[in-house]
PDB file of C-alpha atoms in Angstrom:
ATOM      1  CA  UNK E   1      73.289  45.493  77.485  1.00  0.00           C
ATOM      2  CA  UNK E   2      76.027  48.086  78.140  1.00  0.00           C
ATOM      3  CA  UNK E   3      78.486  48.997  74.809  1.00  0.00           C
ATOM      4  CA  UNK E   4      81.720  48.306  76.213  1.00  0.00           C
ATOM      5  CA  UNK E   5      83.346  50.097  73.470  1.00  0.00           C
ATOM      6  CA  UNK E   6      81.703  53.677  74.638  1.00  0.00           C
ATOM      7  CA  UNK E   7      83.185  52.957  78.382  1.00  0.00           C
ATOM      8  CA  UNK E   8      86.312  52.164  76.914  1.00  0.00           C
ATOM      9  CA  UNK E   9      86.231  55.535  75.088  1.00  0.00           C
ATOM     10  CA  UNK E  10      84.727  57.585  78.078  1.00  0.00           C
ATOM     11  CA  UNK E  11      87.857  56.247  80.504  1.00  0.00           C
ATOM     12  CA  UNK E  12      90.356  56.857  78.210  1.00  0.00           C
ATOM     13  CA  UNK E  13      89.002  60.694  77.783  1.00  0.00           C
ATOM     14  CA  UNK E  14      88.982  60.669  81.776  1.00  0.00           C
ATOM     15  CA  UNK E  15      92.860  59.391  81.605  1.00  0.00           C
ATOM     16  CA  UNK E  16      93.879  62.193  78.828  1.00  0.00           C
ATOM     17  CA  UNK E  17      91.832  64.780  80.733  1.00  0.00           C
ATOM     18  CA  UNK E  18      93.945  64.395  84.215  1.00  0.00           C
ATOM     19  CA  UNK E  19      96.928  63.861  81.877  1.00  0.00           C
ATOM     20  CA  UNK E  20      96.916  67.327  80.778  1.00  0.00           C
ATOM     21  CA  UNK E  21      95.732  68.666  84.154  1.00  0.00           C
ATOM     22  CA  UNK E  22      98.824  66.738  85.344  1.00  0.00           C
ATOM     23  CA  UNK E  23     100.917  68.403  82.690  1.00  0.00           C
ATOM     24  CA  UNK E  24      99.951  71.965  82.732  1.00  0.00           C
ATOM     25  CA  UNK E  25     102.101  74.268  84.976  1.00  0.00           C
ATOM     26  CA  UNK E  26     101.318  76.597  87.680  1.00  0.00           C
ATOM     27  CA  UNK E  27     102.532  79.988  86.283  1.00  0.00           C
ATOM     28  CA  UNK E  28     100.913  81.951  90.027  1.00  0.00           C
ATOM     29  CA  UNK E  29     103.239  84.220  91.567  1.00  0.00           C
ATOM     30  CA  UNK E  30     105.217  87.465  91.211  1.00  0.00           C
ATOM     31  CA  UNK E  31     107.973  87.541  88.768  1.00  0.00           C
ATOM     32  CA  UNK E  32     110.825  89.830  88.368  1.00  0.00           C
ATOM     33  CA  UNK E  33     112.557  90.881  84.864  1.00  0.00           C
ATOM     34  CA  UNK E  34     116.515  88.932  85.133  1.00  0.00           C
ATOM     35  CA  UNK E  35     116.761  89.729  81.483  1.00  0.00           C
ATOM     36  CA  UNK E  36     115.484  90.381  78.186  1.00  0.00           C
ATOM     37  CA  UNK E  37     116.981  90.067  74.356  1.00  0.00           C
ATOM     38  CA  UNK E  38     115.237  91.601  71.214  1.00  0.00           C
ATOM     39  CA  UNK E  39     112.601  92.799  73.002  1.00  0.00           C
ATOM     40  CA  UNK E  40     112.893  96.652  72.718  1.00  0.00           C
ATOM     41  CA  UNK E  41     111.365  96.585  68.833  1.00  0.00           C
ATOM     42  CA  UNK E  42     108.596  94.400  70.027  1.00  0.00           C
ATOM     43  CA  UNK E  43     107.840  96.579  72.759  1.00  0.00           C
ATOM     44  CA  UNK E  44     107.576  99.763  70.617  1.00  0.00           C
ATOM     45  CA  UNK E  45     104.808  98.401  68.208  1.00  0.00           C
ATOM     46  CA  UNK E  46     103.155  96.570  70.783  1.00  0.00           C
ATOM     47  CA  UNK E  47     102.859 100.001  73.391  1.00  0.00           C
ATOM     48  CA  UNK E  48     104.974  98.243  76.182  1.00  0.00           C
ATOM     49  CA  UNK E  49     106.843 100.190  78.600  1.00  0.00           C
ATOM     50  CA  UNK E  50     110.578  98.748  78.930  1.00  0.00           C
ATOM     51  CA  UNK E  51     110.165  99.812  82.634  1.00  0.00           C
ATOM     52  CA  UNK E  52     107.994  96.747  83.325  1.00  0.00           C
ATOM     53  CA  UNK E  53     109.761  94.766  85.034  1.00  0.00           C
ATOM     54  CA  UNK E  54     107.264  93.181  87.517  1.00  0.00           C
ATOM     55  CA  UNK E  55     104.087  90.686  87.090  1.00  0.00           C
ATOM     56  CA  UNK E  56     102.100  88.921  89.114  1.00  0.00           C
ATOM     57  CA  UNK E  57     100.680  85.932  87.715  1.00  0.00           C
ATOM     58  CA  UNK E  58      97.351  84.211  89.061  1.00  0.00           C
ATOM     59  CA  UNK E  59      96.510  81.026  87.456  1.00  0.00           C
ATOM     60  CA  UNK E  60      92.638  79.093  88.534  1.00  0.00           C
ATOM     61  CA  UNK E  61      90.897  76.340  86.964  1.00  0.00           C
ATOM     62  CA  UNK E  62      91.189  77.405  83.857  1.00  0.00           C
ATOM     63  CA  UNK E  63      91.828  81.188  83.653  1.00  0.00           C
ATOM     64  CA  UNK E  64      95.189  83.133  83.978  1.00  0.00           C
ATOM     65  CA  UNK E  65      95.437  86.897  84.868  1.00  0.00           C
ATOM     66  CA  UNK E  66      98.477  88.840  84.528  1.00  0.00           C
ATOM     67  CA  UNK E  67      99.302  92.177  86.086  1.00  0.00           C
ATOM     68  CA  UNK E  68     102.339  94.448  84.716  1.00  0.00           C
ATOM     69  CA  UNK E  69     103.990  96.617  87.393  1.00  0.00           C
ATOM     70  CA  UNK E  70     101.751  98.887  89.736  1.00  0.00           C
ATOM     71  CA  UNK E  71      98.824  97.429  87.884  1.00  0.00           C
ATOM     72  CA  UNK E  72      99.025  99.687  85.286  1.00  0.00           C
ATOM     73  CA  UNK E  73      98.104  96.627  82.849  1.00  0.00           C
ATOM     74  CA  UNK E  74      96.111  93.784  83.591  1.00  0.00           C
ATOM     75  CA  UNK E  75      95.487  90.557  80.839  1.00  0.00           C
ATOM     76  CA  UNK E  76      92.723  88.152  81.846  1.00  0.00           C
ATOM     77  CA  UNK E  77      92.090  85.209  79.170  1.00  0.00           C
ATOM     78  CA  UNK E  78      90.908  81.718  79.763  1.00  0.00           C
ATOM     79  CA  UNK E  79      92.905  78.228  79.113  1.00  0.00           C
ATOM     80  CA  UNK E  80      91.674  77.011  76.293  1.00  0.00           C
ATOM     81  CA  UNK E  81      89.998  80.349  75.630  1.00  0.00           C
ATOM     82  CA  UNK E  82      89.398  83.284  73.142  1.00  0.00           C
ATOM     83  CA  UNK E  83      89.478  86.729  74.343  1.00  0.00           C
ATOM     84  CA  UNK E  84      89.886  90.516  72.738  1.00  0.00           C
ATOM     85  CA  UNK E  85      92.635  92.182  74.652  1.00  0.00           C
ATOM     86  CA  UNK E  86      92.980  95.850  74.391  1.00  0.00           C
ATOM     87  CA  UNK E  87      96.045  97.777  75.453  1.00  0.00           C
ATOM     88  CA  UNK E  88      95.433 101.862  74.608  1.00  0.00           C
ATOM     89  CA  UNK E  89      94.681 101.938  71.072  1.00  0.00           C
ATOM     90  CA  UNK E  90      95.848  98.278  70.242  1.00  0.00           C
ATOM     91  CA  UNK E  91      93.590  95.427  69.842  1.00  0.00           C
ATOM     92  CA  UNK E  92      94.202  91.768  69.402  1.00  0.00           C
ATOM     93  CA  UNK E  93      92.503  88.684  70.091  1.00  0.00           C
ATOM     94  CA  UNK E  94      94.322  86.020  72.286  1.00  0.00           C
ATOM     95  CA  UNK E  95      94.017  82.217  71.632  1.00  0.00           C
ATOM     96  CA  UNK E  96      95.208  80.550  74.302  1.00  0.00           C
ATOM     97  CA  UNK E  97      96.199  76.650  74.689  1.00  0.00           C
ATOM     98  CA  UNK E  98      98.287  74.434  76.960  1.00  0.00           C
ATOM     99  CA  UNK E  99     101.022  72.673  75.087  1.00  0.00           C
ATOM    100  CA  UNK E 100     102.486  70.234  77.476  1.00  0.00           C
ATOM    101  CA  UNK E 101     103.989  72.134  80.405  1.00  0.00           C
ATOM    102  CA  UNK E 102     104.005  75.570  78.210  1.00  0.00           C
ATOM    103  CA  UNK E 103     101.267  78.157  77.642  1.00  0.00           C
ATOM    104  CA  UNK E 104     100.853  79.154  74.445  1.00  0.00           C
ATOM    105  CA  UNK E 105      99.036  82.510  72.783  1.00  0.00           C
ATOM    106  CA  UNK E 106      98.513  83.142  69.080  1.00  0.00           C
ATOM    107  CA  UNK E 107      97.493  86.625  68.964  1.00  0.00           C
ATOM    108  CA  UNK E 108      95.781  87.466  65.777  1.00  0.00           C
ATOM    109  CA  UNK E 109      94.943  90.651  64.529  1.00  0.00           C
ATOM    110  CA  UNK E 110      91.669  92.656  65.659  1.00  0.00           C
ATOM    111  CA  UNK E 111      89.551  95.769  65.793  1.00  0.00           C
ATOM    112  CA  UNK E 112      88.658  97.823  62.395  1.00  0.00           C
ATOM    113  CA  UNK E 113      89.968  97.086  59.256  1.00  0.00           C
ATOM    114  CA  UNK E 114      92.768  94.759  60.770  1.00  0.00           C
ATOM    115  CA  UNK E 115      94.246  97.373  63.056  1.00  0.00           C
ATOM    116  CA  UNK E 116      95.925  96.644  66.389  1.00  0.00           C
ATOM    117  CA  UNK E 117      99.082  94.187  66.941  1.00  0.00           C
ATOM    118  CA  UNK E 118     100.662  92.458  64.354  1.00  0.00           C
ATOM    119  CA  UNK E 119      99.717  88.221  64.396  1.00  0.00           C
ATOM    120  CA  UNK E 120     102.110  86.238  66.448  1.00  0.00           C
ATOM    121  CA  UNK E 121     102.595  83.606  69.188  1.00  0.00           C
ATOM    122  CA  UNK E 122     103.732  84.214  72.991  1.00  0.00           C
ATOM    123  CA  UNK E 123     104.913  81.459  74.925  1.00  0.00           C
ATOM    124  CA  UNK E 124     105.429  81.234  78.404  1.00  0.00           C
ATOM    125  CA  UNK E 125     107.382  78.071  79.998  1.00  0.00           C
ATOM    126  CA  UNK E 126     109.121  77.584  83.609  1.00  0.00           C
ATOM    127  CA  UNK E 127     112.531  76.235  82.974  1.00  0.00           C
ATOM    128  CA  UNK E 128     114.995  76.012  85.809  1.00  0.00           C
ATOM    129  CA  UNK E 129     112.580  78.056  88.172  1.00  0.00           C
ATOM    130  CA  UNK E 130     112.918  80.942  85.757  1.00  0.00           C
ATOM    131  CA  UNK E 131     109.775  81.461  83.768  1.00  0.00           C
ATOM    132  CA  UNK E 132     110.832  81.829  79.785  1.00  0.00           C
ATOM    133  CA  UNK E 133     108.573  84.078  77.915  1.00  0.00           C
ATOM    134  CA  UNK E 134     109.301  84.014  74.255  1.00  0.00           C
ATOM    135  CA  UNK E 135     107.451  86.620  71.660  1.00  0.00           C
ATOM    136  CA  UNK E 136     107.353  85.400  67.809  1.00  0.00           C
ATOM    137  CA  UNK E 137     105.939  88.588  65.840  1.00  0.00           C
ATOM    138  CA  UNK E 138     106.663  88.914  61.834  1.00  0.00           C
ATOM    139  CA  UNK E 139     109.469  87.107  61.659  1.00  0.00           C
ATOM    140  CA  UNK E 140     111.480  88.599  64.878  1.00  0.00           C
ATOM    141  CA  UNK E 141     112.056  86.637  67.799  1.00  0.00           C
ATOM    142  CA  UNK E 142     112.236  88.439  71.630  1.00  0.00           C
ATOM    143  CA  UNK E 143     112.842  86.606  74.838  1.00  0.00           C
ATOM    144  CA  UNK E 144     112.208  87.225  78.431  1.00  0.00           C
ATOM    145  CA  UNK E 145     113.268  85.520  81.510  1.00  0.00           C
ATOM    146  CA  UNK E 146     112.043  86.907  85.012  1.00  0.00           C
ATOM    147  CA  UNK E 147     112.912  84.963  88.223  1.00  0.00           C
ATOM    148  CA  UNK E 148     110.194  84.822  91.302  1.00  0.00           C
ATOM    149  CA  UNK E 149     110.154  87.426  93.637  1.00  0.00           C
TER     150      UNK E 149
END
């Protein structure tokens, strides 16, 4: 005799599954700098060049790769996902998670003895049309906002 209790409990994981597929956004496309604030310290510890200004997001299933510029820098991580990401000498590892419509990263510390970026979170949201990308590193707060192409 079937438990009705365990269908009960496999549809609503079905419903809260498509939910969030329903909720996440699609981040795919190239994106142009409008403007930044607080960003310049941020991009000195982190290695970034301020001269940036272009990215081309492409978003599948369930992995996201970013491209900076020329494709001098590229980011590849999967959504939910761990991954090491190493820029030059810097080292992190990237947690990433869907929080409603936003993607979130918590970057912790990585490589030896603790080295590379300092922890933080980076969160990327499409507000307006313009996609928001907000950096939260020891207690300093930098925005971005870049427009499609």
């Amino acid at each position: 005799q079937p438990d009705h209790g365990d269908t009960l409990q496999f549809r609503l994981h079905q419903i809260l599954v498509i939910k969030g597929a329903i909720m996440a956004r699609n981040f795919s496309g190239e994106w142009v700098l409008e403007r930044q604030e607080n960003f310049e310290r941020l991009a000195k510890q982190h290695g970034v060049d301020l001269d940036e200004k272009r990215m081309i997001i492409e978003q599948g299933d369930d992995k996201v790769k970013i491209t900076w510029g020329n494709g001098v820098r590229t980011f590849e991580f999967n959504v939910p996902g761990e991954t090491i990401m190493k820029a030059g000498p810097m080292e992190a590892k990237w947690i990433a998670r869907w929080e409603g419509k936003k993607l979130v990263v918590t970057v912790e510390r990585s490589g030896p003895a603790g080295e590379g970026v300092e922890p933080g979170i980076i969160t990327r949201e499409i507000v307006d049309g313009k996609l928001n990308v907000t950096h939260e590193f020891g207690g300093h707060t930098a925005t971005r906002v870049f427009n499609r192409a």
